[in-house]
PDB file of C-alpha atoms and ligand atoms in Angstrom:
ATOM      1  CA  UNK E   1     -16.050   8.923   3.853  1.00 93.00           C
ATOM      2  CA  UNK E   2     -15.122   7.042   6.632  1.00 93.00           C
ATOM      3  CA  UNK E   3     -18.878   6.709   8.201  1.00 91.00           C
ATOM      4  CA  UNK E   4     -20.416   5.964   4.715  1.00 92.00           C
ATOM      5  CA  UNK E   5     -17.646   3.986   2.471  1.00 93.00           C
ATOM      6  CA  UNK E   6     -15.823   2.043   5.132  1.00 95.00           C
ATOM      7  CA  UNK E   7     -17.425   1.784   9.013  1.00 93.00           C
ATOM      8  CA  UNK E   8     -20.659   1.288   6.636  1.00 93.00           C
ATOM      9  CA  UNK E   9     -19.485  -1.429   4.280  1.00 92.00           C
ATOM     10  CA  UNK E  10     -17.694  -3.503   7.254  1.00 92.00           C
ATOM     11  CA  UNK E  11     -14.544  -2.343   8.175  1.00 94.00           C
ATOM     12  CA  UNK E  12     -13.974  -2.355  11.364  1.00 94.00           C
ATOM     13  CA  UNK E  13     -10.657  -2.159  12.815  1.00 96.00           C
ATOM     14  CA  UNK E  14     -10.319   0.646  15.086  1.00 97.00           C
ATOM     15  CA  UNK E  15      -7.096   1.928  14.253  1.00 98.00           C
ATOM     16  CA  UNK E  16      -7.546   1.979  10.549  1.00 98.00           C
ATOM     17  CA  UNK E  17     -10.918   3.998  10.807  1.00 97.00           C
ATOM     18  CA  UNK E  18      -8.874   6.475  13.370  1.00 97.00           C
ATOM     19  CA  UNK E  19      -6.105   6.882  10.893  1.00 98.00           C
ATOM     20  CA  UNK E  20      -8.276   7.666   7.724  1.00 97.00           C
ATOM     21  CA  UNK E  21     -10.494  10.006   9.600  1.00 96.00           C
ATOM     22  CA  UNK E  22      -7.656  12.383  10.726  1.00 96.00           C
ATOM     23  CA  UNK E  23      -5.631  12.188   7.738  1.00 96.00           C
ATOM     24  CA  UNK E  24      -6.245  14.900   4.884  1.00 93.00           C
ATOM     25  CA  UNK E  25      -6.366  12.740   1.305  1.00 93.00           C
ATOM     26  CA  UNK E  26      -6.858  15.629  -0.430  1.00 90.00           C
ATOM     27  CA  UNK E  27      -3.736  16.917   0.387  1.00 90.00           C
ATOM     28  CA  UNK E  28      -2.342  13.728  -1.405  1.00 91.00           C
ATOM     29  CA  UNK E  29      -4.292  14.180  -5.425  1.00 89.00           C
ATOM     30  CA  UNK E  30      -3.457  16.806  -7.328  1.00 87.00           C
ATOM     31  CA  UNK E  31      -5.346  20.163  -7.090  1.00 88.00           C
ATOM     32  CA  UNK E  32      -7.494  19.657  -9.946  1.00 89.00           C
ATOM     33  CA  UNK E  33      -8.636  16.765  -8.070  1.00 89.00           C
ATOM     34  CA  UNK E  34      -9.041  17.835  -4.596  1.00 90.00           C
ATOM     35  CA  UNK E  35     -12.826  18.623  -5.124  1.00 92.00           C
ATOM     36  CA  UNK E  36     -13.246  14.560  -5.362  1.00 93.00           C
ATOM     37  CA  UNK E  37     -10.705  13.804  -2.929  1.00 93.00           C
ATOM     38  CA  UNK E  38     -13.515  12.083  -0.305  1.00 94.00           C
ATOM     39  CA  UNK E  39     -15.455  10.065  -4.011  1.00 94.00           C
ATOM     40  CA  UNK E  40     -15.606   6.669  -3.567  1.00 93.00           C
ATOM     41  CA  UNK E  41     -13.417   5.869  -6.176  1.00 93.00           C
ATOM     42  CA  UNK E  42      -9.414   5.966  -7.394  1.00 92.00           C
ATOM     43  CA  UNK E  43      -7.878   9.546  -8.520  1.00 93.00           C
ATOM     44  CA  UNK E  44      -5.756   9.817 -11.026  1.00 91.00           C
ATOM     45  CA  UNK E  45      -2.267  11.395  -9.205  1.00 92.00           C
ATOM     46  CA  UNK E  46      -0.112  11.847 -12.370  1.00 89.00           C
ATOM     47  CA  UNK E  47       2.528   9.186 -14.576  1.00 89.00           C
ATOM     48  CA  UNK E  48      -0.893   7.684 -15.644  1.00 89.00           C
ATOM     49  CA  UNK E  49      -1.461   6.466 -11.849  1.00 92.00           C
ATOM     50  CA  UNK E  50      -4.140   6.222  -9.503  1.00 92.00           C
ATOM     51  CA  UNK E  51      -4.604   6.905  -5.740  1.00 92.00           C
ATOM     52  CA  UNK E  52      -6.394   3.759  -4.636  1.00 91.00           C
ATOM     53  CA  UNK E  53     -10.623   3.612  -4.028  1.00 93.00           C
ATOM     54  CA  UNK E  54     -10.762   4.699   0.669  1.00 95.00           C
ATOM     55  CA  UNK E  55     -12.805   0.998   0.975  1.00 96.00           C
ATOM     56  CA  UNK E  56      -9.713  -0.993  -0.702  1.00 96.00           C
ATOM     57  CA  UNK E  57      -7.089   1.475   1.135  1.00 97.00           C
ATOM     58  CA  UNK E  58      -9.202   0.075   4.378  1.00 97.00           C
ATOM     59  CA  UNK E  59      -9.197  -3.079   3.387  1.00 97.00           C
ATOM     60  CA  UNK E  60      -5.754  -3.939   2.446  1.00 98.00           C
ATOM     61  CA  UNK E  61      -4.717  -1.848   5.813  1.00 98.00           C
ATOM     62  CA  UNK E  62      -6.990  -3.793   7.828  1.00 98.00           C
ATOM     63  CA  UNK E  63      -5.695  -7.360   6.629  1.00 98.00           C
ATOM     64  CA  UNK E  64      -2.252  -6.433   7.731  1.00 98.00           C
ATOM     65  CA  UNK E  65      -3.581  -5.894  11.602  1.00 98.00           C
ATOM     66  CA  UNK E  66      -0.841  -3.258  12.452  1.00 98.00           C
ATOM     67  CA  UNK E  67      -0.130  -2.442  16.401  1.00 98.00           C
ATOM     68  CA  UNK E  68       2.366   0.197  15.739  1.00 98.00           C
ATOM     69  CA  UNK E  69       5.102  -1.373  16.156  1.00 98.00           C
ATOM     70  CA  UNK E  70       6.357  -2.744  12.817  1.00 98.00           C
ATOM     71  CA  UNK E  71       8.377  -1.765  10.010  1.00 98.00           C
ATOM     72  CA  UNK E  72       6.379  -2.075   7.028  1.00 99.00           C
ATOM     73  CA  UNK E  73       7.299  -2.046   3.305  1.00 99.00           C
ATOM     74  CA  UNK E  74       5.403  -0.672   0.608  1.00 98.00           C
ATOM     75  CA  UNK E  75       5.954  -0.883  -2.877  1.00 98.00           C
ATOM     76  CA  UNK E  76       4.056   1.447  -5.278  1.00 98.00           C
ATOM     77  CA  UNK E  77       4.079   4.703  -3.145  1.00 98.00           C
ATOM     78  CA  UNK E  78       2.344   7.037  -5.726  1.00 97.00           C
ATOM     79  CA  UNK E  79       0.920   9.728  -3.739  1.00 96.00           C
ATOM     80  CA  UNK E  80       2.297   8.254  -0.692  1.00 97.00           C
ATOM     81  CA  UNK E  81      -1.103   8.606   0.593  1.00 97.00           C
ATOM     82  CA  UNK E  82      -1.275   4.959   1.932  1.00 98.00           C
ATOM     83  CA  UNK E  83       2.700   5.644   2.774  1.00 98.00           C
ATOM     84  CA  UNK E  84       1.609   7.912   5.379  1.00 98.00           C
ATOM     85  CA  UNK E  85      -1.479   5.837   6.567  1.00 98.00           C
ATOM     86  CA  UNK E  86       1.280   2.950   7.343  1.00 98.00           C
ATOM     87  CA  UNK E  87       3.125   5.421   9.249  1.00 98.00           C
ATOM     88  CA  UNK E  88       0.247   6.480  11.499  1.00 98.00           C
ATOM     89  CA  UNK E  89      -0.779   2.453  11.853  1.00 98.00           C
ATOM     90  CA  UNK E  90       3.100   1.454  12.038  1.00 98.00           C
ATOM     91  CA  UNK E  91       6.490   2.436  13.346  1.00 98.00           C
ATOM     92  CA  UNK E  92       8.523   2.683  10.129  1.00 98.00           C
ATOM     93  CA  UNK E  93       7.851   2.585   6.842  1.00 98.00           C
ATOM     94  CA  UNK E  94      10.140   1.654   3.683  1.00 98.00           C
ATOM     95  CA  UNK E  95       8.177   2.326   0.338  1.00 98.00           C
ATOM     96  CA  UNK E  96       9.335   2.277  -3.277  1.00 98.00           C
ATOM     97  CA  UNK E  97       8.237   3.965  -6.111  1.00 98.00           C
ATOM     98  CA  UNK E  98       8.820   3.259 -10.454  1.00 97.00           C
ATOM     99  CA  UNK E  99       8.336   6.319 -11.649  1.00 97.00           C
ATOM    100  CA  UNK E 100      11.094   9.029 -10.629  1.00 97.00           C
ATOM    101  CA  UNK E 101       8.885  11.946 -10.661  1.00 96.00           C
ATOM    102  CA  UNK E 102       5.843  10.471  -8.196  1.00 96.00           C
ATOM    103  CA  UNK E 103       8.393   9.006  -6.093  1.00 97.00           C
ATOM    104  CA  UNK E 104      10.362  12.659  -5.658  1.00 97.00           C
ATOM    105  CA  UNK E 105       6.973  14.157  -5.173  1.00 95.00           C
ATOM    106  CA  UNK E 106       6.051  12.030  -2.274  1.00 96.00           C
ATOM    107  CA  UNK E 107       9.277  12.202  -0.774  1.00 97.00           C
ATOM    108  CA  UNK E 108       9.089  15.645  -0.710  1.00 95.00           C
ATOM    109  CA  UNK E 109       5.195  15.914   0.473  1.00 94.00           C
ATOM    110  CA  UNK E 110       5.937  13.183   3.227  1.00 96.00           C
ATOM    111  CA  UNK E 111       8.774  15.358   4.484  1.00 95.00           C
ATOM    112  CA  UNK E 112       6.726  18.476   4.607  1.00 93.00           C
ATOM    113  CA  UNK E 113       3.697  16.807   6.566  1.00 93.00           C
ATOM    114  CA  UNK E 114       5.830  15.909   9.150  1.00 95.00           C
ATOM    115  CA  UNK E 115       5.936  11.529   8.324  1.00 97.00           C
ATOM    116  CA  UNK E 116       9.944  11.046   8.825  1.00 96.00           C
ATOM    117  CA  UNK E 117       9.732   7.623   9.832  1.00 98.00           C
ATOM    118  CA  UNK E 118       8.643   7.282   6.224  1.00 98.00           C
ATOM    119  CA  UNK E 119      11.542   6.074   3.409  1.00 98.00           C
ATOM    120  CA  UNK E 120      10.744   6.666   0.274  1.00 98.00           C
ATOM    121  CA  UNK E 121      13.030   5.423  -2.981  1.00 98.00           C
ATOM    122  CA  UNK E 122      13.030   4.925  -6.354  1.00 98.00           C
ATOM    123  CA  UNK E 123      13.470   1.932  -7.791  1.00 98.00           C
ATOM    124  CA  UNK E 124      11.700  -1.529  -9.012  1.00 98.00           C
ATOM    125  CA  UNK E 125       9.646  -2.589  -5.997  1.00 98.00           C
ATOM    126  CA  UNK E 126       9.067  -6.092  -7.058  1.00 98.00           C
ATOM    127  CA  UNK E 127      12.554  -6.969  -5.694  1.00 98.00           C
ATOM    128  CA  UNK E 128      12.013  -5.589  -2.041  1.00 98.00           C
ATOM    129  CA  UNK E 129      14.406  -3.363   0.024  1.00 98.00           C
ATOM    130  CA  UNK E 130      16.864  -6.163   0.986  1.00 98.00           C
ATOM    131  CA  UNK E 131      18.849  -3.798   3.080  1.00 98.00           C
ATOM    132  CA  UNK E 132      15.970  -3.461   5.911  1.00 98.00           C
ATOM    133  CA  UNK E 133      14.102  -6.860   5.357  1.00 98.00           C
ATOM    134  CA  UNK E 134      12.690  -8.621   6.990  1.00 98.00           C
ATOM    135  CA  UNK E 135       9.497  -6.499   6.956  1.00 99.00           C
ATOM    136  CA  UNK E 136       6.499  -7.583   9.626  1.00 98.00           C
ATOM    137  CA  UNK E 137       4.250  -6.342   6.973  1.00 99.00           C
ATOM    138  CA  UNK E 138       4.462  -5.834   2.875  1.00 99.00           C
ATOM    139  CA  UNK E 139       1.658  -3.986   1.584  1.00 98.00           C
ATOM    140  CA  UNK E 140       1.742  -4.132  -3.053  1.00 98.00           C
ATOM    141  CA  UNK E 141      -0.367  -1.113  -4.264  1.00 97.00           C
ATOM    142  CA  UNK E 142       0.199  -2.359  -7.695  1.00 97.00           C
ATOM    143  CA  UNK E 143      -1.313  -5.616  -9.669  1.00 98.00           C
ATOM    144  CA  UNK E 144       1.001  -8.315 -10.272  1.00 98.00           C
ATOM    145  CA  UNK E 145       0.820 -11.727 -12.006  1.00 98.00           C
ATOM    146  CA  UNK E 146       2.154 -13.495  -8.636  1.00 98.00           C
ATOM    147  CA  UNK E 147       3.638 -12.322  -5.385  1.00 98.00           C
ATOM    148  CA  UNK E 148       7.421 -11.394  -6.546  1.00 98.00           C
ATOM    149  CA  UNK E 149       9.827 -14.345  -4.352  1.00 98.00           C
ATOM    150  CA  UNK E 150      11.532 -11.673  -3.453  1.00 98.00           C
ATOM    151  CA  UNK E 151       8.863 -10.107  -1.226  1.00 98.00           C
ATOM    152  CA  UNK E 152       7.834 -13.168   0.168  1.00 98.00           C
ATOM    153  CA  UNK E 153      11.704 -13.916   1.331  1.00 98.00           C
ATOM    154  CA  UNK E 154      12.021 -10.561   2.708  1.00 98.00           C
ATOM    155  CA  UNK E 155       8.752 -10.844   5.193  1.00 98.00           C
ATOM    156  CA  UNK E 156       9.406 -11.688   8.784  1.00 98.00           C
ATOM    157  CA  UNK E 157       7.466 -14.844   9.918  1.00 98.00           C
ATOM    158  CA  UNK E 158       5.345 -13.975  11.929  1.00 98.00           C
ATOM    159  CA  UNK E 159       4.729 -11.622   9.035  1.00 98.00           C
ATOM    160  CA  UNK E 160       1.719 -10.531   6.666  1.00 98.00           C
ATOM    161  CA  UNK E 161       1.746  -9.598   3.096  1.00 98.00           C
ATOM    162  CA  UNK E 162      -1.677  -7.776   0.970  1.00 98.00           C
ATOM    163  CA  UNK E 163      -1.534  -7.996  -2.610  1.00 98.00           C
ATOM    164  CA  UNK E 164      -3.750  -8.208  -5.554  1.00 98.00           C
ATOM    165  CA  UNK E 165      -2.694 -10.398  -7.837  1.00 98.00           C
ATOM    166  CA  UNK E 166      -4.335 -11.285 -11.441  1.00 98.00           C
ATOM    167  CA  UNK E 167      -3.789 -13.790 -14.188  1.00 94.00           C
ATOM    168  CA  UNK E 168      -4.259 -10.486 -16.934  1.00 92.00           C
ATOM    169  CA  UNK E 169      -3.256  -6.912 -15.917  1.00 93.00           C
ATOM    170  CA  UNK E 170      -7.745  -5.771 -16.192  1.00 91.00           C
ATOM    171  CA  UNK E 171      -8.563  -7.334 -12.900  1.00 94.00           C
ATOM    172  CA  UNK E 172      -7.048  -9.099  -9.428  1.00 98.00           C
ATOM    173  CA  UNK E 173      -7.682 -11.110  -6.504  1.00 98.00           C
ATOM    174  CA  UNK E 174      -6.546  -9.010  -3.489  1.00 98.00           C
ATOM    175  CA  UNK E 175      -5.028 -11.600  -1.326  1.00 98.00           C
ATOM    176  CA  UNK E 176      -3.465 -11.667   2.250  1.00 98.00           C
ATOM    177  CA  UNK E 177      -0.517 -13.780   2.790  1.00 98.00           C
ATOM    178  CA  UNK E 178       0.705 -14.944   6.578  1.00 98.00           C
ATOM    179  CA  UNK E 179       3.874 -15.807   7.410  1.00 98.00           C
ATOM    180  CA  UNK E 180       3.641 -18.363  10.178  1.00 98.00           C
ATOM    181  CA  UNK E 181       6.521 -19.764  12.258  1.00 96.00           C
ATOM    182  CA  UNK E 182       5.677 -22.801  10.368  1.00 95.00           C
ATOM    183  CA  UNK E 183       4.350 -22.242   6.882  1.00 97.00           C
ATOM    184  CA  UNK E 184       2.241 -19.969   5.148  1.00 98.00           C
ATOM    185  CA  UNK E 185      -1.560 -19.242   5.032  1.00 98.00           C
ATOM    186  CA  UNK E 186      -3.335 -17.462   2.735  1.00 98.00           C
ATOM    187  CA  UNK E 187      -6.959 -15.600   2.307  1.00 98.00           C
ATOM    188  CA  UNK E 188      -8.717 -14.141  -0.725  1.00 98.00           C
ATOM    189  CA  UNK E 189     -10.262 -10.552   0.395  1.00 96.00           C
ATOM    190  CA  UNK E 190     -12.057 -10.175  -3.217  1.00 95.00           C
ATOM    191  CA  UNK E 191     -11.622  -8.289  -6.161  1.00 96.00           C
ATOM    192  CA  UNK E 192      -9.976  -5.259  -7.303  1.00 96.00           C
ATOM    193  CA  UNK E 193      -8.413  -3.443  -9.993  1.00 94.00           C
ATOM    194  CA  UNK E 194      -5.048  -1.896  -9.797  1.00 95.00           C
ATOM    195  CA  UNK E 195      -2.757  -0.731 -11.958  1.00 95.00           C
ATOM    196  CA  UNK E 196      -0.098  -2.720 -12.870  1.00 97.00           C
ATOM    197  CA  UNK E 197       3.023  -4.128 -11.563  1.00 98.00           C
ATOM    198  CA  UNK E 198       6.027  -3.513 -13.792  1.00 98.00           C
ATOM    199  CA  UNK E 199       9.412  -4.761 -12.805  1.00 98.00           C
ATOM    200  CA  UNK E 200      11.806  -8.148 -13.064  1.00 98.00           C
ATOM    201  CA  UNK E 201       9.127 -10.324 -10.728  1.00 98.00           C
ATOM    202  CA  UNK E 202       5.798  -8.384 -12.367  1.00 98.00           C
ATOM    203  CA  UNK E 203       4.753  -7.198 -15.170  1.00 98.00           C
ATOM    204  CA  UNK E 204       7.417  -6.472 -18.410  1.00 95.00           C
ATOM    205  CA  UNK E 205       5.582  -3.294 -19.767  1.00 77.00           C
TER     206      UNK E 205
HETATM  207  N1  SAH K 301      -0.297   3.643  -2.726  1.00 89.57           N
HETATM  208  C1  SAH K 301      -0.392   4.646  -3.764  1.00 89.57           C
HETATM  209  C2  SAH K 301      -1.095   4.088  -4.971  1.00 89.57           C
HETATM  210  C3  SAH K 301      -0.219   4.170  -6.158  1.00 89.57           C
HETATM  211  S1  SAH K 301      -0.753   3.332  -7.604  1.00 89.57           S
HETATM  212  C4  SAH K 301      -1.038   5.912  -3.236  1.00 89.57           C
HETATM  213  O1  SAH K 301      -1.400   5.937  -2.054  1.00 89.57           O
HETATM  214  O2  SAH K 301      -1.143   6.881  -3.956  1.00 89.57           O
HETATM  215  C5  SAH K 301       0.537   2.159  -7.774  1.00 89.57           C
HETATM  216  C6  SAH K 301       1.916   2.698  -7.944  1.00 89.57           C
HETATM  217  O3  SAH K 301       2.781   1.576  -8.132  1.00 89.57           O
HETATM  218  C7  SAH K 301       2.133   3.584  -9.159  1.00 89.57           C
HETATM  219  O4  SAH K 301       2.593   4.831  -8.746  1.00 89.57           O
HETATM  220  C8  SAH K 301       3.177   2.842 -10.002  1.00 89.57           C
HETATM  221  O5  SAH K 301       4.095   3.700 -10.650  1.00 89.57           O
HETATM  222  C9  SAH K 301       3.853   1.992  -8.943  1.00 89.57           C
HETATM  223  N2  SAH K 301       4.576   0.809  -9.415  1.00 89.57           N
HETATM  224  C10 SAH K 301       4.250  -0.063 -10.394  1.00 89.57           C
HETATM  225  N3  SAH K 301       5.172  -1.036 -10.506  1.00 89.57           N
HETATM  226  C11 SAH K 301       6.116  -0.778  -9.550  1.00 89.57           C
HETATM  227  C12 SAH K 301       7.333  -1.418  -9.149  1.00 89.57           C
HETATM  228  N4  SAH K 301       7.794  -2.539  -9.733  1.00 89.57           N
HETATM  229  N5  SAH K 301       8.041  -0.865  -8.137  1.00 89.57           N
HETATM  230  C13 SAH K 301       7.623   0.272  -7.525  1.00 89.57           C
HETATM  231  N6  SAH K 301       6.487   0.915  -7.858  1.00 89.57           N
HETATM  232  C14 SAH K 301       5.746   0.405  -8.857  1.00 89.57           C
END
């Protein structure tokens, strides 16, 4: 996976290779699923929810250039595959998760594979964590019309935020936002499709 779908299509930060090498996705889909856990594509995980595509995972992980020593949020845990891959690129990691039952299940899984720097909550992501902001990094692993004000007041400047964002809920831009000590700067990484946002700064249903 990593050779073929990311080292081969351009990704090349170190870290982010090293981290999706050693960690075990298909401990992260369910076990119907496993058998494709390494396809080059996203896995359905339950709640009508995907695991994202490895290259986008890369991508999105890449953009953020972790050193390991930031607290990171996530919103849209899922699996909490990608929860876990911030935790091995990161030193803490607050993610939140819509739908009760993924979000108990990845609690639970993080616990057990040993990731306890990883927080995982329920709740509508779209507002942030405002009790731990400011984040050095926000990483969206759901499609949204805009990036929610609220995550963009909760990132640290210097900061870095990956989202894709779309003007319909079939198809996004994935786009890096920097927080600079004196503005903001932003970069289109291409397109993707995600599924969607829902909360008070994404999507209503
Ligand atoms: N990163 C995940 C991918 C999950 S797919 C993984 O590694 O498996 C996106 C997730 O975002 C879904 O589980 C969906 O329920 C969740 N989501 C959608 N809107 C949300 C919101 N407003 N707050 C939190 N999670 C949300």
């Amino acid at each position: 996976m990593v050779e073929h779908q990311l080292a081969g299509r351009g990704i090349r930060a170190p870290r982010v290779l090293q981290a999706m090498a050693t960690l075990r996705r298909e401990l992260f889909v369910p076990a119907h699923a496993a058998a494709s856990a390494y396809e080059d594509r996203p896995l359905p995980i339950g709640a009508g929810q995907t695991i994202s595509q490895p290259f986008v995972v890369a991508r999105m992980l890449a953009a953020l250039e972790l050193t390991g020593t930031e607290r990171v949020l996530e919103v849209g845990t899922g699996s909490g595959y990608v929860a876990a891959l911030l935790a091995m690129l990161a030193r803490e990691v607050f993610t939140i998760e819509r739908h009760a039952q993924l979000a108990r299940t990845a609690a639970e899984h993080l616990a057990r594979s040993g990731f306890p720097q990883v927080h995982v909550r329920r709740g509508d992501g779209t507002l942030g964590w405002p009790e731990h902001a400011p984040f050095d990094a926000i990483l969206v692993s759901a499609g949204g019309p805009r990036v929610p004000p609220a995550l963009r007041s909760q990132l640290a400047a210097p900061g870095r935020l990956v989202m894709p964002v779309g003007e319909d809920q079939g198809s996004q831009t994935l786009l890096c936002q920097q927080r600079l000590m004196n503005g903001w700067r932003e970069r289109a990484l291409g397109s993707v499709v995600f599924v969607p946002l829902v909360g008070a700064q994404g999507w209503s249903g």
